[in-house]
PDB file of C-alpha atoms in Angstrom:
ATOM      1  CA  UNK A  57      18.977 113.182 -17.207  1.00  0.00           C
ATOM      2  CA  UNK A  58      15.784 112.048 -19.856  1.00  0.00           C
ATOM      3  CA  UNK A  59      14.855 108.641 -18.579  1.00  0.00           C
ATOM      4  CA  UNK A  60      13.835 107.495 -15.188  1.00  0.00           C
ATOM      5  CA  UNK A  61      14.827 104.168 -13.092  1.00  0.00           C
ATOM      6  CA  UNK A  62      12.498 102.797 -10.096  1.00  0.00           C
ATOM      7  CA  UNK A  63      14.293 100.291  -8.405  1.00  0.00           C
ATOM      8  CA  UNK A  64      11.141 100.115  -5.673  1.00  0.00           C
ATOM      9  CA  UNK A  65       7.631  99.190  -6.810  1.00  0.00           C
ATOM     10  CA  UNK A  66       4.726  96.874  -6.418  1.00  0.00           C
ATOM     11  CA  UNK A  67       1.535  94.716  -7.883  1.00  0.00           C
ATOM     12  CA  UNK A  68      -0.897  92.869  -6.552  1.00  0.00           C
ATOM     13  CA  UNK A  69       0.599  89.765  -6.253  1.00  0.00           C
ATOM     14  CA  UNK A  70       1.243  91.922  -2.231  1.00  0.00           C
ATOM     15  CA  UNK A  71       0.096  95.245  -1.532  1.00  0.00           C
ATOM     16  CA  UNK A  72       0.265  96.771  -4.904  1.00  0.00           C
ATOM     17  CA  UNK A  73      -3.146  98.177  -6.803  1.00  0.00           C
ATOM     18  CA  UNK A  74      -1.628  97.212 -10.172  1.00  0.00           C
ATOM     19  CA  UNK A  75      -0.861  94.054 -12.192  1.00  0.00           C
ATOM     20  CA  UNK A  76       2.553  94.008 -13.396  1.00  0.00           C
ATOM     21  CA  UNK A  77       2.057  94.773 -17.041  1.00  0.00           C
ATOM     22  CA  UNK A  78       0.101  97.652 -16.054  1.00  0.00           C
ATOM     23  CA  UNK A  79       2.517  99.024 -13.596  1.00  0.00           C
ATOM     24  CA  UNK A  80       5.553  98.984 -16.667  1.00  0.00           C
ATOM     25  CA  UNK A  81       2.861 100.750 -19.191  1.00  0.00           C
ATOM     26  CA  UNK A  82       2.247 103.282 -17.071  1.00  0.00           C
ATOM     27  CA  UNK A  83       5.999 103.817 -16.638  1.00  0.00           C
ATOM     28  CA  UNK A  84       6.821 103.680 -19.948  1.00  0.00           C
ATOM     29  CA  UNK A  85       4.504 106.131 -20.533  1.00  0.00           C
ATOM     30  CA  UNK A  86       6.654 108.385 -18.003  1.00  0.00           C
ATOM     31  CA  UNK A  87       9.731 108.202 -19.671  1.00  0.00           C
ATOM     32  CA  UNK A  88      11.266 104.812 -17.765  1.00  0.00           C
ATOM     33  CA  UNK A  89      13.974 103.060 -18.844  1.00  0.00           C
ATOM     34  CA  UNK A  90      14.023 100.969 -16.562  1.00  0.00           C
ATOM     35  CA  UNK A  91      11.429  99.637 -13.869  1.00  0.00           C
ATOM     36  CA  UNK A  92      11.845  96.507 -10.921  1.00  0.00           C
ATOM     37  CA  UNK A  93       8.873  95.086  -9.226  1.00  0.00           C
ATOM     38  CA  UNK A  94      10.044  94.741  -5.355  1.00  0.00           C
ATOM     39  CA  UNK A  95       7.150  92.926  -3.591  1.00  0.00           C
ATOM     40  CA  UNK A  96       6.719  92.066  -0.078  1.00  0.00           C
ATOM     41  CA  UNK A  97       8.370  88.510   0.038  1.00  0.00           C
ATOM     42  CA  UNK A  98       9.127  86.341   3.702  1.00  0.00           C
ATOM     43  CA  UNK A  99      10.006  82.676   3.498  1.00  0.00           C
ATOM     44  CA  UNK A 100       6.685  81.797   2.522  1.00  0.00           C
ATOM     45  CA  UNK A 101       6.208  83.078  -1.044  1.00  0.00           C
ATOM     46  CA  UNK A 102       9.840  84.455  -1.930  1.00  0.00           C
ATOM     47  CA  UNK A 103       9.608  82.264  -4.794  1.00  0.00           C
ATOM     48  CA  UNK A 104       6.420  82.387  -5.974  1.00  0.00           C
ATOM     49  CA  UNK A 105       6.602  86.335  -6.460  1.00  0.00           C
ATOM     50  CA  UNK A 106       9.978  85.708  -8.345  1.00  0.00           C
ATOM     51  CA  UNK A 107       8.401  83.076 -10.875  1.00  0.00           C
ATOM     52  CA  UNK A 108       5.806  85.770 -11.563  1.00  0.00           C
ATOM     53  CA  UNK A 109       7.481  89.224 -12.343  1.00  0.00           C
ATOM     54  CA  UNK A 110       9.788  86.595 -14.476  1.00  0.00           C
ATOM     55  CA  UNK A 111       7.341  85.194 -16.382  1.00  0.00           C
ATOM     56  CA  UNK A 112       5.767  89.080 -16.901  1.00  0.00           C
ATOM     57  CA  UNK A 113       9.395  90.424 -17.904  1.00  0.00           C
ATOM     58  CA  UNK A 114       9.439  87.688 -20.290  1.00  0.00           C
ATOM     59  CA  UNK A 115       6.747  88.468 -22.012  1.00  0.00           C
ATOM     60  CA  UNK A 116       7.005  92.135 -21.938  1.00  0.00           C
ATOM     61  CA  UNK A 117      10.255  92.563 -23.259  1.00  0.00           C
ATOM     62  CA  UNK A 118       8.800  91.075 -26.607  1.00  0.00           C
ATOM     63  CA  UNK A 119       7.043  94.314 -26.798  1.00  0.00           C
ATOM     64  CA  UNK A 120       7.704  97.351 -24.716  1.00  0.00           C
ATOM     65  CA  UNK A 121      11.399  99.085 -24.864  1.00  0.00           C
ATOM     66  CA  UNK A 122      11.412  99.173 -21.545  1.00  0.00           C
ATOM     67  CA  UNK A 123      13.523  96.825 -18.791  1.00  0.00           C
ATOM     68  CA  UNK A 124      11.624  94.946 -16.356  1.00  0.00           C
ATOM     69  CA  UNK A 125      14.059  93.978 -13.471  1.00  0.00           C
ATOM     70  CA  UNK A 126      13.048  90.892 -11.255  1.00  0.00           C
ATOM     71  CA  UNK A 127      13.254  92.221  -7.754  1.00  0.00           C
ATOM     72  CA  UNK A 128      11.631  91.597  -3.838  1.00  0.00           C
ATOM     73  CA  UNK A 129      11.464  93.569  -0.833  1.00  0.00           C
ATOM     74  CA  UNK A 130      12.568  91.060   1.986  1.00  0.00           C
ATOM     75  CA  UNK A 131       9.785  92.457   4.498  1.00  0.00           C
ATOM     76  CA  UNK A 132       9.458  91.763   8.374  1.00  0.00           C
ATOM     77  CA  UNK A 133      11.535  89.580   8.450  1.00  0.00           C
ATOM     78  CA  UNK A 134      14.227  88.640  11.298  1.00  0.00           C
ATOM     79  CA  UNK A 135      16.526  90.650  10.312  1.00  0.00           C
ATOM     80  CA  UNK A 136      19.207  87.958  11.391  1.00  0.00           C
ATOM     81  CA  UNK A 137      17.282  85.965   8.323  1.00  0.00           C
ATOM     82  CA  UNK A 138      18.195  89.134   6.234  1.00  0.00           C
ATOM     83  CA  UNK A 139      21.609  87.632   4.853  1.00  0.00           C
ATOM     84  CA  UNK A 140      20.552  84.007   4.169  1.00  0.00           C
ATOM     85  CA  UNK A 141      16.904  85.048   2.909  1.00  0.00           C
ATOM     86  CA  UNK A 142      18.426  87.495   0.219  1.00  0.00           C
ATOM     87  CA  UNK A 143      21.361  85.350  -0.927  1.00  0.00           C
ATOM     88  CA  UNK A 144      18.265  82.114  -1.266  1.00  0.00           C
ATOM     89  CA  UNK A 145      16.035  84.758  -3.668  1.00  0.00           C
ATOM     90  CA  UNK A 146      18.994  85.439  -5.554  1.00  0.00           C
ATOM     91  CA  UNK A 147      20.236  81.604  -5.999  1.00  0.00           C
ATOM     92  CA  UNK A 148      16.430  81.294  -7.817  1.00  0.00           C
ATOM     93  CA  UNK A 149      16.826  84.445  -9.814  1.00  0.00           C
ATOM     94  CA  UNK A 150      16.311  87.790  -8.420  1.00  0.00           C
ATOM     95  CA  UNK A 151      18.329  90.834 -10.280  1.00  0.00           C
ATOM     96  CA  UNK A 152      17.900  92.533  -7.068  1.00  0.00           C
ATOM     97  CA  UNK A 153      17.089  92.376  -3.845  1.00  0.00           C
ATOM     98  CA  UNK A 154      15.219  95.265  -2.054  1.00  0.00           C
ATOM     99  CA  UNK A 155      15.108  95.037   1.791  1.00  0.00           C
ATOM    100  CA  UNK A 156      12.354  97.013   3.971  1.00  0.00           C
ATOM    101  CA  UNK A 157      14.610  99.304   6.285  1.00  0.00           C
ATOM    102  CA  UNK A 158      14.285 100.707   9.556  1.00  0.00           C
ATOM    103  CA  UNK A 159      11.436 103.287   8.704  1.00  0.00           C
ATOM    104  CA  UNK A 160      10.158 105.496  11.588  1.00  0.00           C
ATOM    105  CA  UNK A 161       6.546 104.730  10.602  1.00  0.00           C
ATOM    106  CA  UNK A 162       6.316 101.381  10.998  1.00  0.00           C
ATOM    107  CA  UNK A 163       7.443  98.739  13.348  1.00  0.00           C
ATOM    108  CA  UNK A 164      10.812  97.063  11.980  1.00  0.00           C
ATOM    109  CA  UNK A 165      12.256  94.832  13.603  1.00  0.00           C
ATOM    110  CA  UNK A 166      15.722  96.296  15.300  1.00  0.00           C
ATOM    111  CA  UNK A 167      18.854  95.468  13.514  1.00  0.00           C
ATOM    112  CA  UNK A 168      16.699  95.406  10.116  1.00  0.00           C
ATOM    113  CA  UNK A 169      19.141  97.617   8.645  1.00  0.00           C
ATOM    114  CA  UNK A 170      22.261  96.046  10.460  1.00  0.00           C
ATOM    115  CA  UNK A 171      21.832  92.501   9.204  1.00  0.00           C
ATOM    116  CA  UNK A 172      21.317  94.091   6.036  1.00  0.00           C
ATOM    117  CA  UNK A 173      24.819  95.765   5.724  1.00  0.00           C
ATOM    118  CA  UNK A 174      26.783  92.185   6.633  1.00  0.00           C
ATOM    119  CA  UNK A 175      24.778  90.560   3.154  1.00  0.00           C
ATOM    120  CA  UNK A 176      26.986  90.704   0.334  1.00  0.00           C
ATOM    121  CA  UNK A 177      23.538  89.573  -2.006  1.00  0.00           C
ATOM    122  CA  UNK A 178      21.121  92.339  -1.233  1.00  0.00           C
ATOM    123  CA  UNK A 179      21.190  95.530  -3.537  1.00  0.00           C
ATOM    124  CA  UNK A 180      19.415  97.971  -1.863  1.00  0.00           C
ATOM    125  CA  UNK A 181      18.455  99.585   1.689  1.00  0.00           C
ATOM    126  CA  UNK A 182      14.819 100.911   1.166  1.00  0.00           C
ATOM    127  CA  UNK A 183      13.941 103.923   3.303  1.00  0.00           C
ATOM    128  CA  UNK A 184      16.331 102.977   6.646  1.00  0.00           C
ATOM    129  CA  UNK A 185      14.947 105.282   8.744  1.00  0.00           C
ATOM    130  CA  UNK A 186      17.375 106.883  11.185  1.00  0.00           C
ATOM    131  CA  UNK A 187      20.648 104.868   9.884  1.00  0.00           C
ATOM    132  CA  UNK A 188      23.515 104.666  11.752  1.00  0.00           C
ATOM    133  CA  UNK A 189      27.248 105.081  11.732  1.00  0.00           C
ATOM    134  CA  UNK A 190      27.839 101.381  12.189  1.00  0.00           C
ATOM    135  CA  UNK A 191      25.768 100.017   9.365  1.00  0.00           C
ATOM    136  CA  UNK A 192      27.135 102.917   7.173  1.00  0.00           C
ATOM    137  CA  UNK A 193      30.403 102.126   7.913  1.00  0.00           C
ATOM    138  CA  UNK A 194      29.314  98.105   7.077  1.00  0.00           C
ATOM    139  CA  UNK A 195      27.845  98.982   3.848  1.00  0.00           C
ATOM    140  CA  UNK A 196      30.599 101.010   3.144  1.00  0.00           C
ATOM    141  CA  UNK A 197      33.412  98.386   3.354  1.00  0.00           C
ATOM    142  CA  UNK A 198      31.429  95.985   1.812  1.00  0.00           C
ATOM    143  CA  UNK A 199      30.691  98.301  -1.486  1.00  0.00           C
ATOM    144  CA  UNK A 200      27.940  96.729  -2.698  1.00  0.00           C
ATOM    145  CA  UNK A 201      24.052  98.575  -1.734  1.00  0.00           C
ATOM    146  CA  UNK A 202      22.951 101.854  -2.727  1.00  0.00           C
ATOM    147  CA  UNK A 203      20.560 103.675   0.002  1.00  0.00           C
ATOM    148  CA  UNK A 204      17.154 104.643  -0.659  1.00  0.00           C
ATOM    149  CA  UNK A 205      15.940 108.513  -1.154  1.00  0.00           C
ATOM    150  CA  UNK A 206      12.437 108.096  -1.586  1.00  0.00           C
ATOM    151  CA  UNK A 207       9.156 110.187  -2.566  1.00  0.00           C
ATOM    152  CA  UNK A 208       6.791 108.161  -0.202  1.00  0.00           C
ATOM    153  CA  UNK A 209       4.909 109.553   2.358  1.00  0.00           C
ATOM    154  CA  UNK A 210       6.379 108.790   5.913  1.00  0.00           C
ATOM    155  CA  UNK A 211       9.056 107.129   4.905  1.00  0.00           C
ATOM    156  CA  UNK A 212      10.638 110.171   3.118  1.00  0.00           C
ATOM    157  CA  UNK A 213      10.723 111.618   6.723  1.00  0.00           C
ATOM    158  CA  UNK A 214      14.065 110.922   7.314  1.00  0.00           C
ATOM    159  CA  UNK A 215      15.450 111.345   3.699  1.00  0.00           C
ATOM    160  CA  UNK A 216      17.504 114.372   4.588  1.00  0.00           C
ATOM    161  CA  UNK A 217      19.369 112.310   7.510  1.00  0.00           C
ATOM    162  CA  UNK A 218      20.087 109.562   4.407  1.00  0.00           C
ATOM    163  CA  UNK A 219      21.681 111.769   2.605  1.00  0.00           C
ATOM    164  CA  UNK A 220      23.682 112.593   5.486  1.00  0.00           C
ATOM    165  CA  UNK A 221      24.565 109.350   5.765  1.00  0.00           C
ATOM    166  CA  UNK A 222      25.159 108.693   2.269  1.00  0.00           C
ATOM    167  CA  UNK A 223      27.635 111.716   2.221  1.00  0.00           C
ATOM    168  CA  UNK A 224      29.613 110.803   4.934  1.00  0.00           C
ATOM    169  CA  UNK A 225      30.029 107.284   4.106  1.00  0.00           C
ATOM    170  CA  UNK A 226      30.338 107.917   0.343  1.00  0.00           C
ATOM    171  CA  UNK A 227      27.869 105.491  -0.604  1.00  0.00           C
ATOM    172  CA  UNK A 228      25.277 105.692  -3.538  1.00  0.00           C
ATOM    173  CA  UNK A 229      21.951 106.249  -2.950  1.00  0.00           C
ATOM    174  CA  UNK A 230      18.870 105.974  -5.784  1.00  0.00           C
ATOM    175  CA  UNK A 231      15.591 107.855  -5.616  1.00  0.00           C
ATOM    176  CA  UNK A 232      13.033 105.192  -5.877  1.00  0.00           C
ATOM    177  CA  UNK A 233       8.860 105.306  -5.389  1.00  0.00           C
ATOM    178  CA  UNK A 234       7.832 102.377  -3.493  1.00  0.00           C
ATOM    179  CA  UNK A 235       4.882 102.920  -5.472  1.00  0.00           C
ATOM    180  CA  UNK A 236       1.915 101.093  -4.441  1.00  0.00           C
ATOM    181  CA  UNK A 237      -0.897 102.988  -6.454  1.00  0.00           C
ATOM    182  CA  UNK A 238      -0.738 104.117  -9.820  1.00  0.00           C
ATOM    183  CA  UNK A 239      -0.087 107.853  -8.625  1.00  0.00           C
ATOM    184  CA  UNK A 240       2.180 107.110  -6.429  1.00  0.00           C
ATOM    185  CA  UNK A 241       4.793 106.806 -10.438  1.00  0.00           C
ATOM    186  CA  UNK A 242       6.431 109.730 -10.447  1.00  0.00           C
ATOM    187  CA  UNK A 243       8.445 111.586 -13.777  1.00  0.00           C
ATOM    188  CA  UNK A 244      12.000 112.395 -13.819  1.00  0.00           C
ATOM    189  CA  UNK A 245      11.113 115.998 -12.760  1.00  0.00           C
ATOM    190  CA  UNK A 246       9.330 115.073  -9.778  1.00  0.00           C
ATOM    191  CA  UNK A 247      11.882 112.906  -8.845  1.00  0.00           C
ATOM    192  CA  UNK A 248      14.946 115.889  -9.106  1.00  0.00           C
ATOM    193  CA  UNK A 249      12.169 117.505  -7.029  1.00  0.00           C
ATOM    194  CA  UNK A 250      12.216 114.926  -4.322  1.00  0.00           C
ATOM    195  CA  UNK A 251      16.441 115.001  -4.040  1.00  0.00           C
ATOM    196  CA  UNK A 252      16.462 118.155  -4.441  1.00  0.00           C
ATOM    197  CA  UNK A 253      13.839 119.001  -1.252  1.00  0.00           C
ATOM    198  CA  UNK A 254      16.393 116.934   0.943  1.00  0.00           C
ATOM    199  CA  UNK A 255      19.092 118.774  -0.391  1.00  0.00           C
ATOM    200  CA  UNK A 256      21.240 117.756  -2.732  1.00  0.00           C
ATOM    201  CA  UNK A 257      23.466 119.225  -4.337  1.00  0.00           C
ATOM    202  CA  UNK A 258      23.663 119.519  -8.790  1.00  0.00           C
ATOM    203  CA  UNK A 259      26.070 116.627  -8.381  1.00  0.00           C
ATOM    204  CA  UNK A 260      24.048 114.520  -5.941  1.00  0.00           C
ATOM    205  CA  UNK A 261      21.137 114.513  -7.913  1.00  0.00           C
ATOM    206  CA  UNK A 262      22.647 113.674 -11.332  1.00  0.00           C
ATOM    207  CA  UNK A 263      24.501 110.669  -9.363  1.00  0.00           C
ATOM    208  CA  UNK A 264      20.873 109.600  -7.942  1.00  0.00           C
ATOM    209  CA  UNK A 265      18.880 110.083 -10.764  1.00  0.00           C
ATOM    210  CA  UNK A 266      21.949 108.735 -13.577  1.00  0.00           C
ATOM    211  CA  UNK A 267      24.816 107.926 -12.979  1.00  0.00           C
ATOM    212  CA  UNK A 268      24.134 104.738  -9.842  1.00  0.00           C
ATOM    213  CA  UNK A 269      21.075 103.527 -11.999  1.00  0.00           C
ATOM    214  CA  UNK A 270      23.168 102.422 -14.770  1.00  0.00           C
ATOM    215  CA  UNK A 271      26.100 101.508 -12.646  1.00  0.00           C
ATOM    216  CA  UNK A 272      23.022  98.648 -10.831  1.00  0.00           C
ATOM    217  CA  UNK A 273      22.230  97.795 -13.718  1.00  0.00           C
ATOM    218  CA  UNK A 274      25.592  96.944 -15.248  1.00  0.00           C
ATOM    219  CA  UNK A 275      25.942  95.103 -12.337  1.00  0.00           C
ATOM    220  CA  UNK A 276      22.882  93.088 -12.866  1.00  0.00           C
ATOM    221  CA  UNK A 277      23.506  92.210 -16.582  1.00  0.00           C
ATOM    222  CA  UNK A 278      27.164  91.100 -15.683  1.00  0.00           C
TER     223      UNK A 278
END
Protein backbone atom coordinates (compact mmCIF):
# COMPACT_ATOMS: atom_id res chain seq x y z
CA UNK A 1 0.00 0.00 0.00
CA UNK A 2 2.40 2.61 -1.26
CA UNK A 3 -0.08 5.27 -2.27
CA UNK A 4 -2.45 7.35 -0.15
CA UNK A 5 -6.04 8.28 -1.05
CA UNK A 6 -8.07 10.98 0.70
CA UNK A 7 -11.67 11.72 -0.20
CA UNK A 8 -12.47 14.52 2.28
CA UNK A 9 -10.64 17.87 2.24
CA UNK A 10 -11.43 21.58 2.26
CA UNK A 11 -9.97 24.72 0.68
CA UNK A 12 -10.32 28.48 1.08
CA UNK A 13 -13.58 28.21 -0.84
CA UNK A 14 -15.21 27.02 2.38
CA UNK A 15 -13.35 26.93 5.72
CA UNK A 16 -9.98 25.54 4.68
CA UNK A 17 -6.65 27.37 4.62
CA UNK A 18 -5.28 26.39 1.21
CA UNK A 19 -6.15 27.11 -2.39
CA UNK A 20 -6.70 23.95 -4.47
CA UNK A 21 -3.26 24.00 -6.09
CA UNK A 22 -1.40 24.09 -2.79
CA UNK A 23 -3.61 21.42 -1.27
CA UNK A 24 -3.01 19.12 -4.22
CA UNK A 25 0.72 19.86 -4.26
CA UNK A 26 1.07 19.03 -0.57
CA UNK A 27 -0.89 15.82 -1.11
CA UNK A 28 1.37 14.87 -4.00
CA UNK A 29 4.46 15.32 -1.81
CA UNK A 30 2.85 12.93 0.70
CA UNK A 31 2.50 10.36 -2.10
CA UNK A 32 -1.22 10.65 -2.67
CA UNK A 33 -2.55 8.92 -5.76
CA UNK A 34 -5.88 10.76 -5.55
CA UNK A 35 -7.42 13.51 -3.46
CA UNK A 36 -10.96 14.87 -3.40
CA UNK A 37 -11.80 18.49 -2.67
CA UNK A 38 -15.11 18.45 -0.82
CA UNK A 39 -15.80 21.98 0.36
CA UNK A 40 -18.82 22.65 2.57
CA UNK A 41 -21.90 23.23 0.48
CA UNK A 42 -25.62 23.86 0.63
CA UNK A 43 -28.27 25.21 -1.75
CA UNK A 44 -26.60 28.63 -1.82
CA UNK A 45 -23.14 27.68 -3.10
CA UNK A 46 -22.98 24.11 -4.45
CA UNK A 47 -22.82 25.21 -8.09
CA UNK A 48 -19.96 27.62 -7.43
CA UNK A 49 -17.95 25.07 -5.47
CA UNK A 50 -18.26 22.35 -8.08
CA UNK A 51 -17.38 24.80 -10.86
CA UNK A 52 -14.26 26.09 -9.09
CA UNK A 53 -12.92 22.64 -8.27
CA UNK A 54 -13.57 21.55 -11.86
CA UNK A 55 -11.47 24.48 -13.11
CA UNK A 56 -8.61 23.46 -10.81
CA UNK A 57 -8.83 19.84 -11.95
CA UNK A 58 -8.74 20.73 -15.64
CA UNK A 59 -5.60 22.82 -15.15
CA UNK A 60 -3.64 20.63 -12.74
CA UNK A 61 -4.13 17.38 -14.63
CA UNK A 62 -1.86 18.76 -17.36
CA UNK A 63 1.11 18.97 -15.01
CA UNK A 64 0.92 16.66 -11.98
CA UNK A 65 0.48 12.92 -11.70
CA UNK A 66 -2.23 12.99 -9.04
CA UNK A 67 -5.96 12.63 -9.53
CA UNK A 68 -8.04 15.55 -8.27
CA UNK A 69 -11.62 14.52 -7.66
CA UNK A 70 -14.41 17.09 -7.85
CA UNK A 71 -16.54 16.72 -4.75
CA UNK A 72 -18.67 18.50 -2.21
CA UNK A 73 -19.61 17.98 1.43
CA UNK A 74 -23.26 18.76 2.07
CA UNK A 75 -23.03 20.31 5.50
CA UNK A 76 -25.68 21.03 8.15
CA UNK A 77 -28.45 21.09 5.56
CA UNK A 78 -32.00 19.97 6.41
CA UNK A 79 -31.88 16.20 6.68
CA UNK A 80 -34.86 15.61 4.42
CA UNK A 81 -33.25 17.67 1.64
CA UNK A 82 -30.15 15.46 1.40
CA UNK A 83 -31.29 13.07 -1.37
CA UNK A 84 -32.51 15.99 -3.50
CA UNK A 85 -29.36 18.07 -2.99
CA UNK A 86 -27.04 15.14 -3.61
CA UNK A 87 -28.70 14.50 -6.96
CA UNK A 88 -28.41 18.17 -7.90
CA UNK A 89 -24.69 18.07 -7.17
CA UNK A 90 -24.16 14.96 -9.27
CA UNK A 91 -26.24 16.40 -12.12
CA UNK A 92 -23.90 19.39 -12.50
CA UNK A 93 -20.63 17.51 -12.31
CA UNK A 94 -19.75 16.46 -8.78
CA UNK A 95 -17.80 13.22 -9.01
CA UNK A 96 -18.42 12.37 -5.36
CA UNK A 97 -20.88 13.64 -2.79
CA UNK A 98 -19.97 13.54 0.89
CA UNK A 99 -22.49 14.25 3.64
CA UNK A 100 -21.45 15.80 6.95
CA UNK A 101 -22.69 13.11 9.30
CA UNK A 102 -23.98 13.30 12.85
CA UNK A 103 -20.66 13.80 14.60
CA UNK A 104 -21.03 14.07 18.38
CA UNK A 105 -19.10 17.35 18.51
CA UNK A 106 -21.40 19.48 16.30
CA UNK A 107 -25.16 20.19 16.32
CA UNK A 108 -25.95 18.29 13.13
CA UNK A 109 -29.68 17.81 12.59
CA UNK A 110 -31.05 14.51 13.82
CA UNK A 111 -31.81 12.02 11.04
CA UNK A 112 -29.03 13.38 8.81
CA UNK A 113 -27.44 9.92 8.76
CA UNK A 114 -30.79 8.28 8.07
CA UNK A 115 -31.76 10.45 5.09
CA UNK A 116 -28.25 10.08 3.72
CA UNK A 117 -28.70 6.33 3.77
CA UNK A 118 -31.73 6.67 1.47
CA UNK A 119 -29.85 8.55 -1.24
CA UNK A 120 -28.56 6.89 -4.39
CA UNK A 121 -26.22 9.82 -5.05
CA UNK A 122 -24.24 10.05 -1.81
CA UNK A 123 -20.86 8.32 -1.86
CA UNK A 124 -19.48 8.90 1.65
CA UNK A 125 -21.12 9.46 5.02
CA UNK A 126 -18.45 11.43 6.85
CA UNK A 127 -17.79 11.12 10.59
CA UNK A 128 -21.25 9.61 11.24
CA UNK A 129 -20.93 9.61 15.02
CA UNK A 130 -23.17 7.10 16.77
CA UNK A 131 -24.66 5.73 13.57
CA UNK A 132 -27.58 3.40 14.30
CA UNK A 133 -28.59 -0.01 13.00
CA UNK A 134 -31.49 1.20 10.86
CA UNK A 135 -29.25 3.59 8.97
CA UNK A 136 -26.57 0.95 8.54
CA UNK A 137 -29.11 -1.56 7.25
CA UNK A 138 -30.27 0.96 4.63
CA UNK A 139 -26.68 1.55 3.54
CA UNK A 140 -26.09 -2.18 3.30
CA UNK A 141 -29.20 -2.69 1.18
CA UNK A 142 -28.43 0.24 -1.14
CA UNK A 143 -24.77 -0.83 -1.40
CA UNK A 144 -23.51 2.59 -2.47
CA UNK A 145 -22.20 4.50 0.58
CA UNK A 146 -18.81 4.27 2.27
CA UNK A 147 -18.46 5.02 5.98
CA UNK A 148 -15.65 7.31 7.04
CA UNK A 149 -13.00 6.60 9.63
CA UNK A 150 -11.44 9.98 10.31
CA UNK A 151 -8.17 11.34 11.62
CA UNK A 152 -9.79 14.67 12.58
CA UNK A 153 -9.85 15.64 16.25
CA UNK A 154 -13.28 15.38 17.84
CA UNK A 155 -14.90 13.56 14.96
CA UNK A 156 -12.53 10.63 15.54
CA UNK A 157 -13.95 9.95 19.01
CA UNK A 158 -16.53 7.58 17.54
CA UNK A 159 -14.26 5.77 15.06
CA UNK A 160 -14.49 2.58 17.10
CA UNK A 161 -18.29 2.59 17.00
CA UNK A 162 -18.32 3.33 13.27
CA UNK A 163 -15.93 0.45 12.64
CA UNK A 164 -18.09 -1.96 14.66
CA UNK A 165 -21.19 -0.95 12.69
CA UNK A 166 -19.28 -1.33 9.42
CA UNK A 167 -18.22 -4.83 10.46
CA UNK A 168 -21.74 -5.82 11.54
CA UNK A 169 -23.29 -4.81 8.22
CA UNK A 170 -20.31 -5.39 5.94
CA UNK A 171 -20.12 -1.73 4.88
CA UNK A 172 -16.86 -0.52 3.28
CA UNK A 173 -14.83 2.11 5.14
CA UNK A 174 -12.39 4.81 4.04
CA UNK A 175 -9.74 6.53 6.16
CA UNK A 176 -10.04 10.27 5.43
CA UNK A 177 -8.63 13.39 7.07
CA UNK A 178 -11.28 16.12 6.73
CA UNK A 179 -8.31 18.38 6.01
CA UNK A 180 -8.68 22.09 6.69
CA UNK A 181 -5.04 23.08 7.32
CA UNK A 182 -1.68 21.88 5.91
CA UNK A 183 -0.92 19.92 9.07
CA UNK A 184 -4.13 17.88 8.69
CA UNK A 185 -2.88 15.95 5.67
CA UNK A 186 -1.34 12.61 6.61
CA UNK A 187 0.91 10.06 4.94
CA UNK A 188 0.20 6.37 4.58
CA UNK A 189 2.01 5.45 7.80
CA UNK A 190 -0.10 7.80 9.90
CA UNK A 191 -3.24 6.61 8.15
CA UNK A 192 -2.34 3.07 9.18
CA UNK A 193 -2.07 4.20 12.80
CA UNK A 194 -5.53 5.79 12.59
CA UNK A 195 -6.96 2.50 11.41
CA UNK A 196 -5.12 0.36 13.91
CA UNK A 197 -5.98 2.80 16.69
CA UNK A 198 -9.71 2.21 16.26
CA UNK A 199 -9.24 -1.55 16.17
CA UNK A 200 -8.89 -2.49 12.52
CA UNK A 201 -7.39 -5.82 11.61
CA UNK A 202 -4.64 -5.92 9.00
CA UNK A 203 -7.15 -7.05 6.38
CA UNK A 204 -9.58 -4.25 7.28
CA UNK A 205 -6.74 -1.77 7.13
CA UNK A 206 -5.69 -2.93 3.66
CA UNK A 207 -9.28 -2.67 2.47
CA UNK A 208 -9.78 0.83 3.87
CA UNK A 209 -6.50 2.19 2.53
CA UNK A 210 -6.31 0.45 -0.83
CA UNK A 211 -9.11 -1.88 -1.92
CA UNK A 212 -12.07 0.37 -1.14
CA UNK A 213 -10.48 3.61 -2.42
CA UNK A 214 -9.85 1.87 -5.73
CA UNK A 215 -13.46 0.69 -5.76
CA UNK A 216 -14.66 4.27 -5.32
CA UNK A 217 -12.33 5.50 -8.05
CA UNK A 218 -13.71 2.87 -10.42
CA UNK A 219 -17.20 4.19 -9.72
CA UNK A 220 -16.09 7.73 -10.51
CA UNK A 221 -14.42 6.71 -13.75
CA UNK A 222 -17.48 4.93 -15.17
